[in-house]
Amino acid sequence: MPWFNRRRAVIAMLAAAVVLGVPLAAKALLVQPIVVEMTTIGSGSTAAIEVVNDRNSTVTVEISVEDLLVPTSGAVSTAPNDGSEFLIFPPQAVIPAGGRQVFRARWVGEPDLEKTKLYMFTTSELPVGLPEGTTGVELYYAVQSIVSVTPPGATSSVAIPTVERGENATGEQGLWLTFDNTGRAHAYVGQGQVALSSSTGWSRTLTADLVGAAFGLGLVPPQASRRMFVAVPDLPTADTFTATFTPASPR
């Protein structure tokens, strides 16, 4: 059989893309939650991840672990991780059409971390191959979840020390904001508010809805900075701009 008759395509769906509302295939793997918050000790050191097979055929699924790398500017990336800091059960599962499986992830790494560690869990459909004598393209789904593991008592502390007028890659005018997190825990600035002001007296408050639309989750690692853009079409002419961040109220 020619190689191209047994091709397979992997469709990866990043958690952040889901949060931003990027359309995904109607029939796929459904994974909840896509943002997993864990602690190093106590009840929070275990998390449940539910996988629903929204397809009309049986699938075999597994969860793999990678380090999540969040740079000051630009897109996030991942790095290899052997997964030894987590105990994931079951390691694999066969899920019938329309069925569901709960995977449990338990932190078994260092109980007293210096600061939050960030990971990417990828829930992948494993290839089974086309039946002999058939042709076509096999589609396999991989859904990625952002996972944080935070030491006891660690908190985030976010400020915006730098505001720069500029434009994004598509030419929209606005402001580049640098979020500086000096805390030992990560922060999701997309859940807070940002108050903007200028040297000419102009001001505007971006509600959580607007901030989330601009930054998505807005993940800022602990003891690190993240530079992100917010479009402001009617931005006035001014020498300087300042911004103040107010985090979301604890639930």
PDB file of C-alpha atoms in Angstrom:
ATOM      1  CA  MET A   1       0.000   0.000   0.000  1.00  0.00           C
ATOM      2  CA  PRO A   2       1.463   3.438  -0.907  1.00  0.00           C
ATOM      3  CA  TRP A   3       2.627   5.398   2.125  1.00  0.00           C
ATOM      4  CA  PHE A   4       0.287   8.306   1.432  1.00  0.00           C
ATOM      5  CA  ASN A   5      -2.763   6.072   1.734  1.00  0.00           C
ATOM      6  CA  ARG A   6      -2.044   5.481   5.421  1.00  0.00           C
ATOM      7  CA  ARG A   7      -1.219   9.012   6.450  1.00  0.00           C
ATOM      8  CA  ARG A   8      -2.293  10.267   9.818  1.00  0.00           C
ATOM      9  CA  ALA A   9      -2.830  13.854  10.884  1.00  0.00           C
ATOM     10  CA  VAL A  10      -2.437  15.024  14.468  1.00  0.00           C
ATOM     11  CA  ILE A  11      -4.646  17.930  15.497  1.00  0.00           C
ATOM     12  CA  ALA A  12      -3.228  19.635  18.596  1.00  0.00           C
ATOM     13  CA  MET A  13      -5.439  21.933  20.640  1.00  0.00           C
ATOM     14  CA  LEU A  14      -3.659  24.193  23.126  1.00  0.00           C
ATOM     15  CA  ALA A  15      -5.483  25.128  26.298  1.00  0.00           C
ATOM     16  CA  ALA A  16      -4.879  28.809  25.714  1.00  0.00           C
ATOM     17  CA  ALA A  17      -6.439  28.560  22.262  1.00  0.00           C
ATOM     18  CA  VAL A  18      -9.590  27.140  23.804  1.00  0.00           C
ATOM     19  CA  VAL A  19      -9.752  30.010  26.275  1.00  0.00           C
ATOM     20  CA  LEU A  20      -9.388  32.511  23.432  1.00  0.00           C
ATOM     21  CA  GLY A  21     -12.295  30.940  21.613  1.00  0.00           C
ATOM     22  CA  VAL A  22     -10.473  29.404  18.649  1.00  0.00           C
ATOM     23  CA  PRO A  23     -12.918  27.045  16.881  1.00  0.00           C
ATOM     24  CA  LEU A  24     -12.130  23.371  17.361  1.00  0.00           C
ATOM     25  CA  ALA A  25     -13.380  20.238  15.661  1.00  0.00           C
ATOM     26  CA  ALA A  26     -16.896  19.255  16.688  1.00  0.00           C
ATOM     27  CA  LYS A  27     -15.999  15.584  17.110  1.00  0.00           C
ATOM     28  CA  ALA A  28     -12.851  15.212  19.146  1.00  0.00           C
ATOM     29  CA  LEU A  29     -11.472  14.554  22.607  1.00  0.00           C
ATOM     30  CA  LEU A  30     -13.006  16.811  25.231  1.00  0.00           C
ATOM     31  CA  VAL A  31     -10.718  17.465  28.186  1.00  0.00           C
ATOM     32  CA  GLN A  32     -11.604  19.211  31.458  1.00  0.00           C
ATOM     33  CA  PRO A  33     -10.117  21.149  33.073  1.00  0.00           C
ATOM     34  CA  ILE A  34      -7.729  22.772  30.617  1.00  0.00           C
ATOM     35  CA  VAL A  35      -6.121  24.816  33.407  1.00  0.00           C
ATOM     36  CA  VAL A  36      -5.048  22.619  36.334  1.00  0.00           C
ATOM     37  CA  GLU A  37      -3.972  24.185  39.646  1.00  0.00           C
ATOM     38  CA  MET A  38      -2.100  21.881  42.035  1.00  0.00           C
ATOM     39  CA  THR A  39      -0.147  22.220  45.264  1.00  0.00           C
ATOM     40  CA  THR A  40       2.879  20.268  46.436  1.00  0.00           C
ATOM     41  CA  ILE A  41       1.172  18.898  49.543  1.00  0.00           C
ATOM     42  CA  GLY A  42      -2.319  18.315  50.887  1.00  0.00           C
ATOM     43  CA  SER A  43      -5.516  17.638  48.982  1.00  0.00           C
ATOM     44  CA  GLY A  44      -4.414  19.966  46.188  1.00  0.00           C
ATOM     45  CA  SER A  45      -1.512  17.678  45.304  1.00  0.00           C
ATOM     46  CA  THR A  46      -3.947  15.466  43.387  1.00  0.00           C
ATOM     47  CA  ALA A  47      -5.968  16.556  40.361  1.00  0.00           C
ATOM     48  CA  ALA A  48      -8.620  14.845  38.259  1.00  0.00           C
ATOM     49  CA  ILE A  49      -8.669  15.241  34.479  1.00  0.00           C
ATOM     50  CA  GLU A  50     -11.781  14.028  32.690  1.00  0.00           C
ATOM     51  CA  VAL A  51     -11.531  12.943  29.054  1.00  0.00           C
ATOM     52  CA  VAL A  52     -14.684  12.457  26.968  1.00  0.00           C
ATOM     53  CA  ASN A  53     -14.539  10.605  23.655  1.00  0.00           C
ATOM     54  CA  ASP A  54     -16.942  12.640  21.516  1.00  0.00           C
ATOM     55  CA  ARG A  55     -16.351  10.436  18.489  1.00  0.00           C
ATOM     56  CA  ASN A  56     -18.193   7.458  17.064  1.00  0.00           C
ATOM     57  CA  SER A  57     -15.325   5.007  17.552  1.00  0.00           C
ATOM     58  CA  THR A  58     -13.222   3.671  20.424  1.00  0.00           C
ATOM     59  CA  VAL A  59      -9.981   5.522  21.175  1.00  0.00           C
ATOM     60  CA  THR A  60      -6.892   4.774  23.256  1.00  0.00           C
ATOM     61  CA  VAL A  61      -5.652   7.796  25.225  1.00  0.00           C
ATOM     62  CA  GLU A  62      -2.632   8.659  27.354  1.00  0.00           C
ATOM     63  CA  ILE A  63      -1.357  11.766  29.153  1.00  0.00           C
ATOM     64  CA  SER A  64       2.245  12.928  28.739  1.00  0.00           C
ATOM     65  CA  VAL A  65       4.134  15.645  30.633  1.00  0.00           C
ATOM     66  CA  GLU A  66       6.356  18.474  29.385  1.00  0.00           C
ATOM     67  CA  ASP A  67       7.854  21.562  31.007  1.00  0.00           C
ATOM     68  CA  LEU A  68       6.019  24.753  30.027  1.00  0.00           C
ATOM     69  CA  LEU A  69       8.346  27.602  29.064  1.00  0.00           C
ATOM     70  CA  VAL A  70       6.903  31.130  29.171  1.00  0.00           C
ATOM     71  CA  PRO A  71       9.297  33.773  27.764  1.00  0.00           C
ATOM     72  CA  THR A  72       9.189  37.490  28.489  1.00  0.00           C
ATOM     73  CA  SER A  73       7.981  38.070  24.937  1.00  0.00           C
ATOM     74  CA  GLY A  74       6.517  35.774  22.318  1.00  0.00           C
ATOM     75  CA  ALA A  75       4.810  32.420  22.298  1.00  0.00           C
ATOM     76  CA  VAL A  76       5.049  29.765  24.982  1.00  0.00           C
ATOM     77  CA  SER A  77       6.923  26.551  24.224  1.00  0.00           C
ATOM     78  CA  THR A  78       7.627  23.208  25.873  1.00  0.00           C
ATOM     79  CA  ALA A  79      10.669  21.157  26.806  1.00  0.00           C
ATOM     80  CA  PRO A  80      10.991  17.405  27.411  1.00  0.00           C
ATOM     81  CA  ASN A  81      10.152  16.081  30.867  1.00  0.00           C
ATOM     82  CA  ASP A  82      10.270  12.458  31.981  1.00  0.00           C
ATOM     83  CA  GLY A  83       7.103  12.899  34.036  1.00  0.00           C
ATOM     84  CA  SER A  84       8.690  11.417  37.163  1.00  0.00           C
ATOM     85  CA  GLU A  85       7.325  14.206  39.377  1.00  0.00           C
ATOM     86  CA  PHE A  86       3.783  13.006  38.704  1.00  0.00           C
ATOM     87  CA  LEU A  87       1.965   9.734  39.200  1.00  0.00           C
ATOM     88  CA  ILE A  88      -0.727   9.547  36.509  1.00  0.00           C
ATOM     89  CA  PHE A  89      -3.298   6.768  36.730  1.00  0.00           C
ATOM     90  CA  PRO A  90      -4.260   5.057  34.590  1.00  0.00           C
ATOM     91  CA  PRO A  91      -1.209   5.515  32.327  1.00  0.00           C
ATOM     92  CA  GLN A  92      -3.409   4.667  29.339  1.00  0.00           C
ATOM     93  CA  ALA A  93      -7.115   4.092  28.863  1.00  0.00           C
ATOM     94  CA  VAL A  94      -9.390   2.714  26.175  1.00  0.00           C
ATOM     95  CA  ILE A  95     -12.464   4.943  25.925  1.00  0.00           C
ATOM     96  CA  PRO A  96     -15.490   3.679  23.985  1.00  0.00           C
ATOM     97  CA  ALA A  97     -17.478   5.921  21.654  1.00  0.00           C
ATOM     98  CA  GLY A  98     -19.307   8.510  23.737  1.00  0.00           C
ATOM     99  CA  GLY A  99     -17.562   7.298  26.890  1.00  0.00           C
ATOM    100  CA  ARG A 100     -15.430   9.064  29.443  1.00  0.00           C
ATOM    101  CA  GLN A 101     -12.389   8.380  31.584  1.00  0.00           C
ATOM    102  CA  VAL A 102     -11.061  10.202  34.644  1.00  0.00           C
ATOM    103  CA  PHE A 103      -7.271  10.344  34.910  1.00  0.00           C
ATOM    104  CA  ARG A 104      -5.785  11.222  38.292  1.00  0.00           C
ATOM    105  CA  ALA A 105      -2.507  13.131  38.481  1.00  0.00           C
ATOM    106  CA  ARG A 106      -0.655  13.136  41.789  1.00  0.00           C
ATOM    107  CA  TRP A 107       2.372  15.287  42.581  1.00  0.00           C
ATOM    108  CA  VAL A 108       5.195  13.089  43.887  1.00  0.00           C
ATOM    109  CA  GLY A 109       7.997  15.589  43.362  1.00  0.00           C
ATOM    110  CA  GLU A 110       9.697  17.934  45.819  1.00  0.00           C
ATOM    111  CA  PRO A 111       7.197  18.912  48.563  1.00  0.00           C
ATOM    112  CA  ASP A 112       8.876  22.256  49.324  1.00  0.00           C
ATOM    113  CA  LEU A 113       9.456  23.974  45.986  1.00  0.00           C
ATOM    114  CA  GLU A 114      11.011  27.428  45.925  1.00  0.00           C
ATOM    115  CA  LYS A 115       8.291  28.671  43.550  1.00  0.00           C
ATOM    116  CA  THR A 116       5.542  27.467  41.227  1.00  0.00           C
ATOM    117  CA  LYS A 117       6.566  25.058  38.497  1.00  0.00           C
ATOM    118  CA  LEU A 118       4.673  25.047  35.196  1.00  0.00           C
ATOM    119  CA  TYR A 119       3.922  22.078  32.991  1.00  0.00           C
ATOM    120  CA  MET A 120       1.991  21.115  29.884  1.00  0.00           C
ATOM    121  CA  PHE A 121      -0.048  17.937  30.015  1.00  0.00           C
ATOM    122  CA  THR A 122      -0.895  16.551  26.586  1.00  0.00           C
ATOM    123  CA  THR A 123      -3.859  14.206  26.381  1.00  0.00           C
ATOM    124  CA  SER A 124      -3.213  12.265  23.192  1.00  0.00           C
ATOM    125  CA  GLU A 125      -5.182   9.794  21.138  1.00  0.00           C
ATOM    126  CA  LEU A 126      -2.825   6.942  20.253  1.00  0.00           C
ATOM    127  CA  PRO A 127      -2.656   5.672  16.663  1.00  0.00           C
ATOM    128  CA  VAL A 128      -4.250   2.324  15.910  1.00  0.00           C
ATOM    129  CA  GLY A 129      -3.727   2.222  12.152  1.00  0.00           C
ATOM    130  CA  LEU A 130      -6.181   1.768   9.323  1.00  0.00           C
ATOM    131  CA  PRO A 131      -7.583  -1.689   8.652  1.00  0.00           C
ATOM    132  CA  GLU A 132      -5.582  -3.648   6.105  1.00  0.00           C
ATOM    133  CA  GLY A 133      -6.733  -2.909   2.594  1.00  0.00           C
ATOM    134  CA  THR A 134      -8.269   0.483   3.406  1.00  0.00           C
ATOM    135  CA  THR A 135      -7.041   3.921   2.443  1.00  0.00           C
ATOM    136  CA  GLY A 136      -7.507   7.385   3.867  1.00  0.00           C
ATOM    137  CA  VAL A 137      -6.178   9.864   6.388  1.00  0.00           C
ATOM    138  CA  GLU A 138      -6.305   9.074  10.088  1.00  0.00           C
ATOM    139  CA  LEU A 139      -7.007  12.002  12.431  1.00  0.00           C
ATOM    140  CA  TYR A 140      -5.640  11.932  15.955  1.00  0.00           C
ATOM    141  CA  TYR A 141      -6.361  14.554  18.576  1.00  0.00           C
ATOM    142  CA  ALA A 142      -4.030  15.940  21.241  1.00  0.00           C
ATOM    143  CA  VAL A 143      -5.418  18.379  23.806  1.00  0.00           C
ATOM    144  CA  GLN A 144      -2.978  20.362  25.929  1.00  0.00           C
ATOM    145  CA  SER A 145      -3.670  21.553  29.487  1.00  0.00           C
ATOM    146  CA  ILE A 146      -1.652  24.075  31.479  1.00  0.00           C
ATOM    147  CA  VAL A 147      -0.653  22.631  34.853  1.00  0.00           C
ATOM    148  CA  SER A 148       0.837  24.563  37.771  1.00  0.00           C
ATOM    149  CA  VAL A 149       2.266  23.145  40.993  1.00  0.00           C
ATOM    150  CA  THR A 150       2.625  25.718  43.774  1.00  0.00           C
ATOM    151  CA  PRO A 151       4.329  25.417  47.182  1.00  0.00           C
ATOM    152  CA  PRO A 152       2.273  26.085  50.335  1.00  0.00           C
ATOM    153  CA  GLY A 153       1.751  29.741  51.167  1.00  0.00           C
ATOM    154  CA  ALA A 154       3.196  31.058  47.888  1.00  0.00           C
ATOM    155  CA  THR A 155       1.450  34.053  46.329  1.00  0.00           C
ATOM    156  CA  SER A 156       1.886  36.216  43.269  1.00  0.00           C
ATOM    157  CA  SER A 157       2.650  39.957  43.276  1.00  0.00           C
ATOM    158  CA  VAL A 158       2.148  41.676  39.924  1.00  0.00           C
ATOM    159  CA  ALA A 159       2.917  45.252  38.876  1.00  0.00           C
ATOM    160  CA  ILE A 160       3.287  46.980  35.501  1.00  0.00           C
ATOM    161  CA  PRO A 161       6.584  48.911  35.609  1.00  0.00           C
ATOM    162  CA  THR A 162       6.847  49.595  31.880  1.00  0.00           C
ATOM    163  CA  VAL A 163       4.283  50.878  29.362  1.00  0.00           C
ATOM    164  CA  GLU A 164       5.328  51.506  25.757  1.00  0.00           C
ATOM    165  CA  ARG A 165       3.321  52.905  22.878  1.00  0.00           C
ATOM    166  CA  GLY A 166       3.518  50.694  19.775  1.00  0.00           C
ATOM    167  CA  GLU A 167       1.742  48.311  17.480  1.00  0.00           C
ATOM    168  CA  ASN A 168       1.326  44.570  17.169  1.00  0.00           C
ATOM    169  CA  ALA A 169       2.186  42.278  14.260  1.00  0.00           C
ATOM    170  CA  THR A 170      -1.043  43.175  12.423  1.00  0.00           C
ATOM    171  CA  GLY A 171      -0.469  46.919  12.706  1.00  0.00           C
ATOM    172  CA  GLU A 172      -2.978  47.671  15.470  1.00  0.00           C
ATOM    173  CA  GLN A 173      -2.065  50.683  17.596  1.00  0.00           C
ATOM    174  CA  GLY A 174      -1.920  50.300  21.342  1.00  0.00           C
ATOM    175  CA  LEU A 175       0.320  49.724  24.326  1.00  0.00           C
ATOM    176  CA  TRP A 176       2.906  47.118  25.236  1.00  0.00           C
ATOM    177  CA  LEU A 177       2.620  46.357  28.941  1.00  0.00           C
ATOM    178  CA  THR A 178       5.320  44.577  30.925  1.00  0.00           C
ATOM    179  CA  PHE A 179       3.850  42.596  33.820  1.00  0.00           C
ATOM    180  CA  ASP A 180       6.430  41.965  36.546  1.00  0.00           C
ATOM    181  CA  ASN A 181       5.608  39.149  38.988  1.00  0.00           C
ATOM    182  CA  THR A 182       7.895  39.235  42.029  1.00  0.00           C
ATOM    183  CA  GLY A 183       5.940  36.584  43.921  1.00  0.00           C
ATOM    184  CA  ARG A 184       6.687  32.899  44.360  1.00  0.00           C
ATOM    185  CA  ALA A 185       3.441  31.842  42.643  1.00  0.00           C
ATOM    186  CA  HIS A 186       2.358  32.300  39.041  1.00  0.00           C
ATOM    187  CA  ALA A 187      -0.371  34.768  38.040  1.00  0.00           C
ATOM    188  CA  TYR A 188      -3.112  34.880  35.405  1.00  0.00           C
ATOM    189  CA  VAL A 189      -3.421  38.578  34.643  1.00  0.00           C
ATOM    190  CA  GLY A 190      -6.230  37.918  32.167  1.00  0.00           C
ATOM    191  CA  GLN A 191      -8.555  37.650  35.170  1.00  0.00           C
ATOM    192  CA  GLY A 192      -7.754  41.122  36.570  1.00  0.00           C
ATOM    193  CA  GLN A 193      -8.229  44.785  35.653  1.00  0.00           C
ATOM    194  CA  VAL A 194      -5.785  47.301  34.199  1.00  0.00           C
ATOM    195  CA  ALA A 195      -6.091  51.064  34.739  1.00  0.00           C
ATOM    196  CA  LEU A 196      -4.358  53.112  32.029  1.00  0.00           C
ATOM    197  CA  SER A 197      -3.421  56.799  32.195  1.00  0.00           C
ATOM    198  CA  SER A 198      -1.286  59.281  30.280  1.00  0.00           C
ATOM    199  CA  SER A 199       0.725  62.421  30.982  1.00  0.00           C
ATOM    200  CA  THR A 200      -2.011  64.434  29.223  1.00  0.00           C
ATOM    201  CA  GLY A 201      -4.734  63.396  31.661  1.00  0.00           C
ATOM    202  CA  TRP A 202      -6.325  60.667  29.561  1.00  0.00           C
ATOM    203  CA  SER A 203      -7.371  57.527  31.419  1.00  0.00           C
ATOM    204  CA  ARG A 204      -9.185  54.263  30.831  1.00  0.00           C
ATOM    205  CA  THR A 205      -9.910  51.146  32.853  1.00  0.00           C
ATOM    206  CA  LEU A 206      -9.813  47.778  31.125  1.00  0.00           C
ATOM    207  CA  THR A 207     -12.234  45.405  32.816  1.00  0.00           C
ATOM    208  CA  ALA A 208     -11.472  41.712  33.227  1.00  0.00           C
ATOM    209  CA  ASP A 209     -13.447  40.951  30.046  1.00  0.00           C
ATOM    210  CA  LEU A 210     -11.300  43.343  27.996  1.00  0.00           C
ATOM    211  CA  VAL A 211      -8.060  42.212  29.629  1.00  0.00           C
ATOM    212  CA  GLY A 212      -8.952  38.567  28.998  1.00  0.00           C
ATOM    213  CA  ALA A 213      -9.753  39.332  25.363  1.00  0.00           C
ATOM    214  CA  ALA A 214      -6.359  41.038  24.955  1.00  0.00           C
ATOM    215  CA  PHE A 215      -4.125  38.609  26.863  1.00  0.00           C
ATOM    216  CA  GLY A 216      -6.098  35.374  27.113  1.00  0.00           C
ATOM    217  CA  LEU A 217      -5.012  33.688  30.326  1.00  0.00           C
ATOM    218  CA  GLY A 218      -2.116  36.115  30.587  1.00  0.00           C
ATOM    219  CA  LEU A 219       0.112  33.640  32.396  1.00  0.00           C
ATOM    220  CA  VAL A 220       3.066  35.294  34.152  1.00  0.00           C
ATOM    221  CA  PRO A 221       5.515  32.857  35.816  1.00  0.00           C
ATOM    222  CA  PRO A 222       6.772  33.496  39.351  1.00  0.00           C
ATOM    223  CA  GLN A 223       9.745  35.861  39.698  1.00  0.00           C
ATOM    224  CA  ALA A 224       9.542  36.668  36.003  1.00  0.00           C
ATOM    225  CA  SER A 225       8.158  39.233  33.563  1.00  0.00           C
ATOM    226  CA  ARG A 226       5.821  39.027  30.579  1.00  0.00           C
ATOM    227  CA  ARG A 227       5.411  41.688  27.882  1.00  0.00           C
ATOM    228  CA  MET A 228       1.969  41.739  26.259  1.00  0.00           C
ATOM    229  CA  PHE A 229       0.046  44.016  23.888  1.00  0.00           C
ATOM    230  CA  VAL A 230      -3.360  45.605  24.259  1.00  0.00           C
ATOM    231  CA  ALA A 231      -4.969  47.402  21.303  1.00  0.00           C
ATOM    232  CA  VAL A 232      -6.173  50.952  22.057  1.00  0.00           C
ATOM    233  CA  PRO A 233      -7.475  52.425  18.760  1.00  0.00           C
ATOM    234  CA  ASP A 234      -8.059  55.959  20.107  1.00  0.00           C
ATOM    235  CA  LEU A 235      -4.845  56.206  22.084  1.00  0.00           C
ATOM    236  CA  PRO A 236      -4.027  59.921  22.559  1.00  0.00           C
ATOM    237  CA  THR A 237      -0.738  61.610  21.814  1.00  0.00           C
ATOM    238  CA  ALA A 238       1.237  61.673  25.038  1.00  0.00           C
ATOM    239  CA  ASP A 239       4.806  61.579  26.288  1.00  0.00           C
ATOM    240  CA  THR A 240       4.284  58.836  28.837  1.00  0.00           C
ATOM    241  CA  PHE A 241       1.728  56.229  29.845  1.00  0.00           C
ATOM    242  CA  THR A 242       1.331  54.357  33.099  1.00  0.00           C
ATOM    243  CA  ALA A 243      -0.683  51.305  34.058  1.00  0.00           C
ATOM    244  CA  THR A 244      -1.868  49.757  37.310  1.00  0.00           C
ATOM    245  CA  PHE A 245      -2.895  46.123  37.651  1.00  0.00           C
ATOM    246  CA  THR A 246      -5.609  44.959  40.049  1.00  0.00           C
ATOM    247  CA  PRO A 247      -5.848  41.164  40.417  1.00  0.00           C
ATOM    248  CA  ALA A 248      -9.154  39.351  40.494  1.00  0.00           C
ATOM    249  CA  SER A 249     -10.699  38.947  43.942  1.00  0.00           C
ATOM    250  CA  PRO A 250     -10.036  35.519  45.509  1.00  0.00           C
ATOM    251  CA  ARG A 251     -12.937  33.109  45.120  1.00  0.00           C
TER     252      ARG A 251
END
